[in-house]
mmCIF file of C-alpha atoms in Angstrom:
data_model
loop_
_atom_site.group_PDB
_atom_site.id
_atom_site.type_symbol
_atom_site.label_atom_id
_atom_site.label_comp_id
_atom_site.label_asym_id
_atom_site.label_seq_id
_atom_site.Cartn_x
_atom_site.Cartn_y
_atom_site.Cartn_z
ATOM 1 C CA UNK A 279 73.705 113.720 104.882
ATOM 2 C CA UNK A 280 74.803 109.979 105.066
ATOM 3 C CA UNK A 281 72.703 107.630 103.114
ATOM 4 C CA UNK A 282 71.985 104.087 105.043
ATOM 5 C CA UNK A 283 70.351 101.143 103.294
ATOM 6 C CA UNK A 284 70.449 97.474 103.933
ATOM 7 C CA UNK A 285 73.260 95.174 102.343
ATOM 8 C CA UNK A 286 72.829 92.186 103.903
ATOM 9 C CA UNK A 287 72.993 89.377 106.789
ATOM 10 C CA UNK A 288 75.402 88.083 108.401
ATOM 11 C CA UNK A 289 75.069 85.310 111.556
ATOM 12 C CA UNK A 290 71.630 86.838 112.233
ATOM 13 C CA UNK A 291 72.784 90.464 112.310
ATOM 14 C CA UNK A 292 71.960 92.729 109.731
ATOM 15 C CA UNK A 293 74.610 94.758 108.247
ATOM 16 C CA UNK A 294 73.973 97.707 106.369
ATOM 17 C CA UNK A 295 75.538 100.255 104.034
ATOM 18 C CA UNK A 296 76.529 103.604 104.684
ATOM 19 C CA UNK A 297 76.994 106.151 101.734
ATOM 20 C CA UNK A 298 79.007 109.393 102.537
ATOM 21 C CA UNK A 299 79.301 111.814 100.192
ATOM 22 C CA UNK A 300 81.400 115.275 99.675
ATOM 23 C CA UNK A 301 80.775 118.562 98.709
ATOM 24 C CA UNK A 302 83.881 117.840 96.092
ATOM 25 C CA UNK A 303 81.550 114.869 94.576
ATOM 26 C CA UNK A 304 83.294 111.926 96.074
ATOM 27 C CA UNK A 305 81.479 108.928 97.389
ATOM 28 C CA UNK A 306 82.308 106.506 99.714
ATOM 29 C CA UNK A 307 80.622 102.974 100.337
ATOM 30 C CA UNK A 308 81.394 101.528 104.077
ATOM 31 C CA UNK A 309 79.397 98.633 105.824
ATOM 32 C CA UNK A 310 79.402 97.710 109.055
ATOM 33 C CA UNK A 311 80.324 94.200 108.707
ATOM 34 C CA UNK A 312 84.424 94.346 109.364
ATOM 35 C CA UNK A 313 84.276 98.348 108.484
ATOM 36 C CA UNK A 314 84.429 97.451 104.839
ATOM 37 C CA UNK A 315 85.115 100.497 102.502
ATOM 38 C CA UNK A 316 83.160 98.787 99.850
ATOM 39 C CA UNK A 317 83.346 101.323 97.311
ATOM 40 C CA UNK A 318 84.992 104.736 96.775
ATOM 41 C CA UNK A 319 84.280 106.958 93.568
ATOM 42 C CA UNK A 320 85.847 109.969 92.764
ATOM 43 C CA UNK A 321 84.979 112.605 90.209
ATOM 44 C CA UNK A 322 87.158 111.932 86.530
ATOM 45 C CA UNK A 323 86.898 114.038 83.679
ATOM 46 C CA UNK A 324 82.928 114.364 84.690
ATOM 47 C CA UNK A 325 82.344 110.693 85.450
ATOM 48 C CA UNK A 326 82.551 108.830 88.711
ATOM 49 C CA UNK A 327 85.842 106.493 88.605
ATOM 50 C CA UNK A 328 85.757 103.512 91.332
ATOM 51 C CA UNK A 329 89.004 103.335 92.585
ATOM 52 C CA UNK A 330 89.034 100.560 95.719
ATOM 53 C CA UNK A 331 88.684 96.642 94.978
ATOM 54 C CA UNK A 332 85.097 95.338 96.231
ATOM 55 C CA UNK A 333 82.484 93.158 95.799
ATOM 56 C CA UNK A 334 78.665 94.084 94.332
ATOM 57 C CA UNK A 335 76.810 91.479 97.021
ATOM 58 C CA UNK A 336 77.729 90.977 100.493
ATOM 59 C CA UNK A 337 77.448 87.124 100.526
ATOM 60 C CA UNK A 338 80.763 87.555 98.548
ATOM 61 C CA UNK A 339 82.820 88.839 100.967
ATOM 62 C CA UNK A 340 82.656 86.372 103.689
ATOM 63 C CA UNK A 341 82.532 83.763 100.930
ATOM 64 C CA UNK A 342 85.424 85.132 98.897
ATOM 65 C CA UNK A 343 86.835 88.870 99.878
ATOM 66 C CA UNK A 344 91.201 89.103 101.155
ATOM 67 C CA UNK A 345 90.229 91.579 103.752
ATOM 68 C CA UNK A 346 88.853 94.868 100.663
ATOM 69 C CA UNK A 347 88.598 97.710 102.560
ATOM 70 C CA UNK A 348 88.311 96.141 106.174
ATOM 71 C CA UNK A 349 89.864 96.925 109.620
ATOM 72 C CA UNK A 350 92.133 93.984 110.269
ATOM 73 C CA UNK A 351 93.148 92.519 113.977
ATOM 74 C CA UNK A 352 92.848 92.115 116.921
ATOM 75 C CA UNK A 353 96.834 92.082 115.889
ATOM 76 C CA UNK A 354 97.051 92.500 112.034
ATOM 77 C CA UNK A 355 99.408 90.757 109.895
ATOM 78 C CA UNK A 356 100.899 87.930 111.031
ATOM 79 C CA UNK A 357 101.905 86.306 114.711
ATOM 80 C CA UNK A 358 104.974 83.496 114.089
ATOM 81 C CA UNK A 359 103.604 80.349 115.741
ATOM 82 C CA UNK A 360 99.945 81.440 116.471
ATOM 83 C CA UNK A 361 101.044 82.372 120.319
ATOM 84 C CA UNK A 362 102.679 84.907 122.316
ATOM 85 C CA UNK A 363 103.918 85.234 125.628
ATOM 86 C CA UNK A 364 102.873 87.970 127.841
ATOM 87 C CA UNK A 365 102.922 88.685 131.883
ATOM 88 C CA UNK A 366 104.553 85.330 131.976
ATOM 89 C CA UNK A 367 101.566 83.709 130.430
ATOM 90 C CA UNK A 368 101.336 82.345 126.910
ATOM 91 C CA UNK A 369 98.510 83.046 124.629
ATOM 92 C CA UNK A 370 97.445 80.418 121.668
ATOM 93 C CA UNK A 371 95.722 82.397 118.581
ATOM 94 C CA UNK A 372 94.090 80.742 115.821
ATOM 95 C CA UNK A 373 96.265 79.931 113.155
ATOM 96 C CA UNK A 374 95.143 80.665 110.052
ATOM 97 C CA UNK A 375 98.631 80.987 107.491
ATOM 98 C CA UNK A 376 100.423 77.657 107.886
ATOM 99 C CA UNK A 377 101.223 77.849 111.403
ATOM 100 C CA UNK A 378 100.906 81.329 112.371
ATOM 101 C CA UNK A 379 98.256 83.912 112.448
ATOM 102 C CA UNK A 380 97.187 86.392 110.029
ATOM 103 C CA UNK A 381 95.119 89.215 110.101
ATOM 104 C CA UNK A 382 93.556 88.208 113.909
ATOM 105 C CA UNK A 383 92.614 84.367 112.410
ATOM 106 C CA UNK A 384 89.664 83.686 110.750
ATOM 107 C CA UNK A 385 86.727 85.481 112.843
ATOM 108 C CA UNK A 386 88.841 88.615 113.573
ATOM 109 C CA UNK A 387 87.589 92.057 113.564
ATOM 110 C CA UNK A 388 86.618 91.826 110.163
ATOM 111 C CA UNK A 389 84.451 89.956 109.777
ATOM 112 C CA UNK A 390 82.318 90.631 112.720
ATOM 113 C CA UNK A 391 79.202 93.054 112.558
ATOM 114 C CA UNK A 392 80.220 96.599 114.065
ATOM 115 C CA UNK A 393 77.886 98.768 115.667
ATOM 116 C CA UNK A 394 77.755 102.057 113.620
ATOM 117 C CA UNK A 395 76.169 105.465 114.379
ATOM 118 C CA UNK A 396 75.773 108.268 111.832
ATOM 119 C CA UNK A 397 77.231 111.795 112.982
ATOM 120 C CA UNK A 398 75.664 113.947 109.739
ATOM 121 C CA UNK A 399 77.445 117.296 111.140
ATOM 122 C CA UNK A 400 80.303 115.998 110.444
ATOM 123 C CA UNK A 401 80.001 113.548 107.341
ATOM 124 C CA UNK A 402 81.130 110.523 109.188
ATOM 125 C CA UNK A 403 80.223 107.187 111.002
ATOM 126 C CA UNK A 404 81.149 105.973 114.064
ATOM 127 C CA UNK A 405 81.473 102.254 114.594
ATOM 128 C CA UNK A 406 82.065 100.230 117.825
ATOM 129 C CA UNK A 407 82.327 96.750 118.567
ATOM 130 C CA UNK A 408 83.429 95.182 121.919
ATOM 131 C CA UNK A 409 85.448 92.022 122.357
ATOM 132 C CA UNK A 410 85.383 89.826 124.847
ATOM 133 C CA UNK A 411 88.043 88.800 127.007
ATOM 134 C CA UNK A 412 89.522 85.504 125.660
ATOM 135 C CA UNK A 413 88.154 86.689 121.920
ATOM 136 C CA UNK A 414 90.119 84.383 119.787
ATOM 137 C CA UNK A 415 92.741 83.456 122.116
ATOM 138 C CA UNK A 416 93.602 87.191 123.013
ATOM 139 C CA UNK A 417 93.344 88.450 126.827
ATOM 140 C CA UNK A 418 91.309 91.475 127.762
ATOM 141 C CA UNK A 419 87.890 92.891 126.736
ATOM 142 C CA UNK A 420 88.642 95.681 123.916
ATOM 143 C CA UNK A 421 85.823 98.400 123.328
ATOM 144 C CA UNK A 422 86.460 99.602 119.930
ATOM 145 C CA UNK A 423 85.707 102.556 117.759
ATOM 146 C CA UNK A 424 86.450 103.762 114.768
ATOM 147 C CA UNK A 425 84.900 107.018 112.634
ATOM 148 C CA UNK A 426 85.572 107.120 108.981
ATOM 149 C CA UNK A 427 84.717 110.815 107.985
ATOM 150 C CA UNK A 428 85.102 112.338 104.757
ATOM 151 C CA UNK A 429 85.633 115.719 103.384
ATOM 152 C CA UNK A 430 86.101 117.214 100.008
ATOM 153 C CA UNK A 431 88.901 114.642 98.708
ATOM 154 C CA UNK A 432 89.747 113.328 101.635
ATOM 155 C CA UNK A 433 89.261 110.548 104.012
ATOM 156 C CA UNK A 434 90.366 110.198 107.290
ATOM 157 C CA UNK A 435 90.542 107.352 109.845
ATOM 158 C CA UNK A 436 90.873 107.434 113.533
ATOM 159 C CA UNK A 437 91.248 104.034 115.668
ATOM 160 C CA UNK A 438 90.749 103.813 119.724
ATOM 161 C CA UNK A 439 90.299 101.023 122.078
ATOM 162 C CA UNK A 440 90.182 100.600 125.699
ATOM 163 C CA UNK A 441 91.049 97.272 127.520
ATOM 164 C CA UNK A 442 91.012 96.179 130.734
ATOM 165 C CA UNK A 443 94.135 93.957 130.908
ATOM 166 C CA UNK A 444 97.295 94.464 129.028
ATOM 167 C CA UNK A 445 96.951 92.785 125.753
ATOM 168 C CA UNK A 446 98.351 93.367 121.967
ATOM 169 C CA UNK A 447 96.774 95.675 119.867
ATOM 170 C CA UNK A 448 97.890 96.227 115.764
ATOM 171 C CA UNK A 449 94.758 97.533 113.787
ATOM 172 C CA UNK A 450 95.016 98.090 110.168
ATOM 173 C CA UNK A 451 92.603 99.569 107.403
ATOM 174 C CA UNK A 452 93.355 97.045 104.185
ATOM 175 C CA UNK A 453 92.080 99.070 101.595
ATOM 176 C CA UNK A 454 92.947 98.057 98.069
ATOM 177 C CA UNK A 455 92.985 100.635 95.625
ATOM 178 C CA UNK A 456 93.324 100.674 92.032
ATOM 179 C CA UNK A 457 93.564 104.318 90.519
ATOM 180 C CA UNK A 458 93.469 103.726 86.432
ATOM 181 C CA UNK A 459 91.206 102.252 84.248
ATOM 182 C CA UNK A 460 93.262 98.686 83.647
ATOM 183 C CA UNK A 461 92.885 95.561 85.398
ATOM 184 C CA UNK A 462 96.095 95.824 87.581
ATOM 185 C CA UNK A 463 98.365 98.374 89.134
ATOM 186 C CA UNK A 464 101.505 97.699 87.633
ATOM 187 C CA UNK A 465 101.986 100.685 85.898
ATOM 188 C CA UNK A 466 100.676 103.081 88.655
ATOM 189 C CA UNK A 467 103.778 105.544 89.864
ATOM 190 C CA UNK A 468 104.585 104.920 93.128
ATOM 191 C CA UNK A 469 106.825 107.094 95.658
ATOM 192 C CA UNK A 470 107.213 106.281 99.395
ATOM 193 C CA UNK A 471 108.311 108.209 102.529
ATOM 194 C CA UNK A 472 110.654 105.066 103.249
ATOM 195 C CA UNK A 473 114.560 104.608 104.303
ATOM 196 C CA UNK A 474 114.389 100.792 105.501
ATOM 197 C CA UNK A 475 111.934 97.802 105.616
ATOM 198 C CA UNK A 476 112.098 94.955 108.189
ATOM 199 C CA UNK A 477 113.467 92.050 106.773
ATOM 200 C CA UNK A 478 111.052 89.368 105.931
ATOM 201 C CA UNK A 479 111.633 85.347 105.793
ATOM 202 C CA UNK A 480 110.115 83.337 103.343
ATOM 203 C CA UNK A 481 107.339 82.811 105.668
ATOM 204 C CA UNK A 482 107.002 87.079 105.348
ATOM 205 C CA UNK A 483 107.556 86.938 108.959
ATOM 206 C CA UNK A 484 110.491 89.612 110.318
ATOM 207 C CA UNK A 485 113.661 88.389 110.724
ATOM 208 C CA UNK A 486 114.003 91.579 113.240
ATOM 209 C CA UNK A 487 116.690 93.303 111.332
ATOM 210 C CA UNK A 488 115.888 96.629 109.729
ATOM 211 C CA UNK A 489 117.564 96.713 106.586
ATOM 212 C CA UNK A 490 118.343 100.448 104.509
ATOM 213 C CA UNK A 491 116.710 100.492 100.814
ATOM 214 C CA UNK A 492 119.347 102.044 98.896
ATOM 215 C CA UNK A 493 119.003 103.272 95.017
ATOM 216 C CA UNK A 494 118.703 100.539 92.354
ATOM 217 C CA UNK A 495 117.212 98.187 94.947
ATOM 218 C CA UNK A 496 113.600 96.423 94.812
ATOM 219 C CA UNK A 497 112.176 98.271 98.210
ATOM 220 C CA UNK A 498 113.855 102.079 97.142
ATOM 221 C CA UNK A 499 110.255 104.147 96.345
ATOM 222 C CA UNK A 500 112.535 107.957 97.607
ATOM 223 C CA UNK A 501 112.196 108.289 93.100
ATOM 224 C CA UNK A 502 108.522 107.149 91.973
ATOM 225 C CA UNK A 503 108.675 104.137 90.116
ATOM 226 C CA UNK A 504 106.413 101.743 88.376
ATOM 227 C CA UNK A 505 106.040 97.977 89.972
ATOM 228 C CA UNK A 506 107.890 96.533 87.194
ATOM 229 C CA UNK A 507 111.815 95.210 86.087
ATOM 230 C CA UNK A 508 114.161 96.782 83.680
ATOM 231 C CA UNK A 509 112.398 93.458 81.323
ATOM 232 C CA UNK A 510 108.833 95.018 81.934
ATOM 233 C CA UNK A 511 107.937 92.208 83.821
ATOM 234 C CA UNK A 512 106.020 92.653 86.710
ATOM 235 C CA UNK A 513 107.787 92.622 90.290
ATOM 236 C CA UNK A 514 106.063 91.235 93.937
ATOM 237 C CA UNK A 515 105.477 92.860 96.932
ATOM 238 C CA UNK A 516 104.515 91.987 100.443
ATOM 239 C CA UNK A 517 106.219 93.879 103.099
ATOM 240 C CA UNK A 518 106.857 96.295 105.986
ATOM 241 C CA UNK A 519 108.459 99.673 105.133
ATOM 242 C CA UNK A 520 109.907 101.535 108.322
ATOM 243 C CA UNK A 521 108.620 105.327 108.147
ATOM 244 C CA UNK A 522 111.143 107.780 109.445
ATOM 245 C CA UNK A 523 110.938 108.312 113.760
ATOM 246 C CA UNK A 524 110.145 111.911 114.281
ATOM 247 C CA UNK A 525 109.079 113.090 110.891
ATOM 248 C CA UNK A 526 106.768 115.846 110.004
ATOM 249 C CA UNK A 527 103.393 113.798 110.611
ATOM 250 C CA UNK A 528 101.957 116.631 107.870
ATOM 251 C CA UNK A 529 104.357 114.919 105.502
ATOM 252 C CA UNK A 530 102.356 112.390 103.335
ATOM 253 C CA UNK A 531 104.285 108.695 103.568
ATOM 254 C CA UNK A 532 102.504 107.840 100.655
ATOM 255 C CA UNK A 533 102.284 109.111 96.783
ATOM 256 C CA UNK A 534 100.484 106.965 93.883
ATOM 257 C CA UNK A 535 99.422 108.222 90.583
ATOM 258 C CA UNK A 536 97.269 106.432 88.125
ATOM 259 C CA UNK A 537 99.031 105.778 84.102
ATOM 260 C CA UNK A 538 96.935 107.729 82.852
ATOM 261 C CA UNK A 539 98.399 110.672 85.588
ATOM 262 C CA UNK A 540 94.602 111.752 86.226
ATOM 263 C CA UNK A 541 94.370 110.779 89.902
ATOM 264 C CA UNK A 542 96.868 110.753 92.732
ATOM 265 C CA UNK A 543 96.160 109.331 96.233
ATOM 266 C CA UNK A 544 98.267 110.638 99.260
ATOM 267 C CA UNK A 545 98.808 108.928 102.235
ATOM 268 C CA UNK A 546 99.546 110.168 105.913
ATOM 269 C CA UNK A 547 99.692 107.991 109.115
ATOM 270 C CA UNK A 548 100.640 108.110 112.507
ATOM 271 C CA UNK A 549 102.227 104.650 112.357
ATOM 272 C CA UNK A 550 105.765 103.632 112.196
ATOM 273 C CA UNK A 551 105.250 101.549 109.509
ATOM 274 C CA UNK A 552 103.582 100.732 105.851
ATOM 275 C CA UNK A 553 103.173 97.136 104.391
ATOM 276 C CA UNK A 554 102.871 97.655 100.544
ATOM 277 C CA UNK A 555 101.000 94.711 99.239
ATOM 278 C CA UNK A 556 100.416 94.692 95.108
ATOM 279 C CA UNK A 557 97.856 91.794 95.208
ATOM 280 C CA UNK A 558 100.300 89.365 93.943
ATOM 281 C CA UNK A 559 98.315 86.086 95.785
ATOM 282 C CA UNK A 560 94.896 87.845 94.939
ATOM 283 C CA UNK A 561 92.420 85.095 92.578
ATOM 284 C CA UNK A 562 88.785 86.119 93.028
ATOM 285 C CA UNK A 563 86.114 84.016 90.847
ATOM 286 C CA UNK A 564 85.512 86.127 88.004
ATOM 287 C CA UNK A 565 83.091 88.376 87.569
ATOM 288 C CA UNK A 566 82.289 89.563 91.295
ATOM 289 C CA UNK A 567 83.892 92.587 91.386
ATOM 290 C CA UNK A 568 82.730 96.195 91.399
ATOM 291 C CA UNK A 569 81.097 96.581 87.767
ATOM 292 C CA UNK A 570 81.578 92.896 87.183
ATOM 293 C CA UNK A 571 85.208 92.789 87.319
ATOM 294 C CA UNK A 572 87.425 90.218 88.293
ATOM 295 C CA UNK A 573 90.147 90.911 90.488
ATOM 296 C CA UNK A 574 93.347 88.387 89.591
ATOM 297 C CA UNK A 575 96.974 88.880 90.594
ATOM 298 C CA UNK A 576 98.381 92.488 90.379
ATOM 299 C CA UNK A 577 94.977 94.211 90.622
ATOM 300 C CA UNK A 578 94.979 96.406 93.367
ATOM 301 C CA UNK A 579 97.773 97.732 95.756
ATOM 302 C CA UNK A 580 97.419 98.029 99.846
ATOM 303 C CA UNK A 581 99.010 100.776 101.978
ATOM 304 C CA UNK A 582 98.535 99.077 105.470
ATOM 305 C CA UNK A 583 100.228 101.644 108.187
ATOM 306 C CA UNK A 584 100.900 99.931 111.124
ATOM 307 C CA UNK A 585 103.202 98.640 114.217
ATOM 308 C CA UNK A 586 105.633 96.047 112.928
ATOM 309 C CA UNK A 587 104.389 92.750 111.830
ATOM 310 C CA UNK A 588 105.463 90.253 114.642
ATOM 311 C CA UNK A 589 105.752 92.739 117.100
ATOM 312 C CA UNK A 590 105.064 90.640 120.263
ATOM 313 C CA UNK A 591 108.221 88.344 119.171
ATOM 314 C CA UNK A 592 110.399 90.807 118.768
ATOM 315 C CA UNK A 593 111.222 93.559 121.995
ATOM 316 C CA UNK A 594 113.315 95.812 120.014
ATOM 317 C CA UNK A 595 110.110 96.951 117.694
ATOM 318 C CA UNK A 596 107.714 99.543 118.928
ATOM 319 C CA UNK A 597 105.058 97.596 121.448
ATOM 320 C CA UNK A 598 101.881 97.002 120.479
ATOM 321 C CA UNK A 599 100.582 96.063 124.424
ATOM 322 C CA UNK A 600 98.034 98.572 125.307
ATOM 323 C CA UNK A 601 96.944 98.385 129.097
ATOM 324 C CA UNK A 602 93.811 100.541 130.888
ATOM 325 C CA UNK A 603 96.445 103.440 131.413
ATOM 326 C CA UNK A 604 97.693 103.203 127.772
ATOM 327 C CA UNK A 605 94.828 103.304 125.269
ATOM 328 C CA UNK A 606 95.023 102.607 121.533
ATOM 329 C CA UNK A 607 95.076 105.218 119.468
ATOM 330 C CA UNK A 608 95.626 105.344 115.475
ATOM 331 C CA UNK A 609 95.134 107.638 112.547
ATOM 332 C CA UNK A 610 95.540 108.107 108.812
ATOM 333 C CA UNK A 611 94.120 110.192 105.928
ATOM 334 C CA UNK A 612 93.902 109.323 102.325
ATOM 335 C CA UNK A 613 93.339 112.245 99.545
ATOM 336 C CA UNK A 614 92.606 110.941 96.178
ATOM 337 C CA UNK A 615 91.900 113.711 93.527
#
């Protein structure tokens, strides 16, 4: 069964909290407002071990939250210059990073109230939203859904849309997860299914070359490492790993394991690629956090699969237009045990 209570309001909707649990013992938190995974708790040595950033009240996340645990877009990460050009037409989109656009701008998809339906023979929800044509700039009504469904150890994600007018389309889940039992994720061993990244500017916007990670370099994850320099001091990230074309999609792209080596997370994705993001901007007021914690630089890490970040600038990446004859589809699976 899926346990639904209320959590809260938001612009005179009511948003509410949906609790799915496993046979395994895992729980998972998810409201409708922005599909936030609020909480996820896994069985640990007979104790129930939080492992995703989150907040206890909902006033805190439109007040305070970087995306925890929500479905990003219309077009995640970032747009250069807030505006794209498409069917010889160009689009303005709110600028919310300097002058481009992050994340869909500040009302994107989440942080709107989703729809949700409960589908207990199967231990998921199923959320919708539609939006409108002209939605934050964008062209084209989208009708949304995604079903978050959990079994045993494992969740898994699937995305679909439907417009009717070509328009760009880059969803992203942005969980943040912290496996261990210290306040950051430094220290957390880290292996990726990675050859290349796209090369970022200072503005973390692609340059649009693809660039090869080689051994001894910051971006090579093919031997697990931790997230810090020969020193011990801790090392950045914020960018777009390029997942092998044509590999085994039963592959995981993805393996963490907590210090204390008593949880590992694995990742798979249908995506091309995987920004790994360490939290190393993240400053919530102290306190909020799950069990009262507060969440500073280095205290969770994100494994966003996607399309390329500045996709609709850049022809050589995969597309991200989806028209009525090519629907949006998207999938990934986390296993944490």
């Amino acid at each position: 069964m899926v346990a639904v209570k209320p959590f809260g309001t938001f612009e005179g909707k009511d948003v509410r909290q949906f609790t799915l649990t496993s046979a395994t013992g895992v729980e998972v938190d998810i409201i409708n407002w922005g599909v936030v995974v609020r909480d996820w708790r896994v069985p640990v040595g007979g104790a129930l071990r939080s492992v995703v950033l989150g907040f206890e009240t909902f006033d805190d996340y439109p007040a305070h939250s970087p995306h925890f645990g929500a479905v990003a877009g219309r077009v995640a990460n970032r747009i250069a210059g807030a505006s794209f050009e498409l069917g010889g037409k160009t689009y303005t989109v709110p600028a919310n990073e300097g002058r481009n656009s992050l994340h869909g701008g500040p009302e994107g998809l989440g942080r709107q109230v989703w729809e949700a339906q409960v589908d207990d023979a199967t231990n998921a929800v199923v959320f919708s939203l539609t939006s409108p044509d002209g939605a934050a700039g964008y062209p084209g009504t989208l009708k949304l859904k995604a079903t978050y469904r959990l079994d045993g150890n494992k969740l898994r994600l699937e995305f679909g849309a439907v417009t009717d007018r070509p328009t760009p389309l880059s969803l992203v889940q942005h969980q943040y997860f912290n496996l261990g039992t210290s306040d950051d994720v430094l220290d957390h061993s880290y292996w990726f299914a990675v050859n290349a990244i796209t090369e970022s500017d200072t503005a973390l916007l692609p340059t649009g070359n693809i660039i090869e990670t080689r051994p001894g370099t910051q971006w090579y994850f093919r031997t697990p490492k931790t997230l810090r320099d020969s020193s011990g001091a801790p090392i950045g990230y914020d960018g777009n790993m390029v997942l092998d074309e044509g590999r085994d999609l039963a592959d995981p792209v993805a393996t963490v394991t907590s210090p204390e080596g008593d949880l590992t997370l694995r990742q798979w994705t249908d995506r091309r690629g995987l920004q790994f993001y360490n939290a190393m901007m993240t400053d919530t007021p102290a306190g909020l956090g799950l069990g009262g914690k507060t969440y500073g630089k280095y205290s969770g890490f994100c494994l966003e699969d996607q399309a390329f970040p500045d996709a609709v600038h850049h022809p050589h990446f995969p597309s991200i237009i989806i028209t009525p004859d090519r629907p949006y589809t998207h999938w990934c699976e986390f296993e944490i045990k």
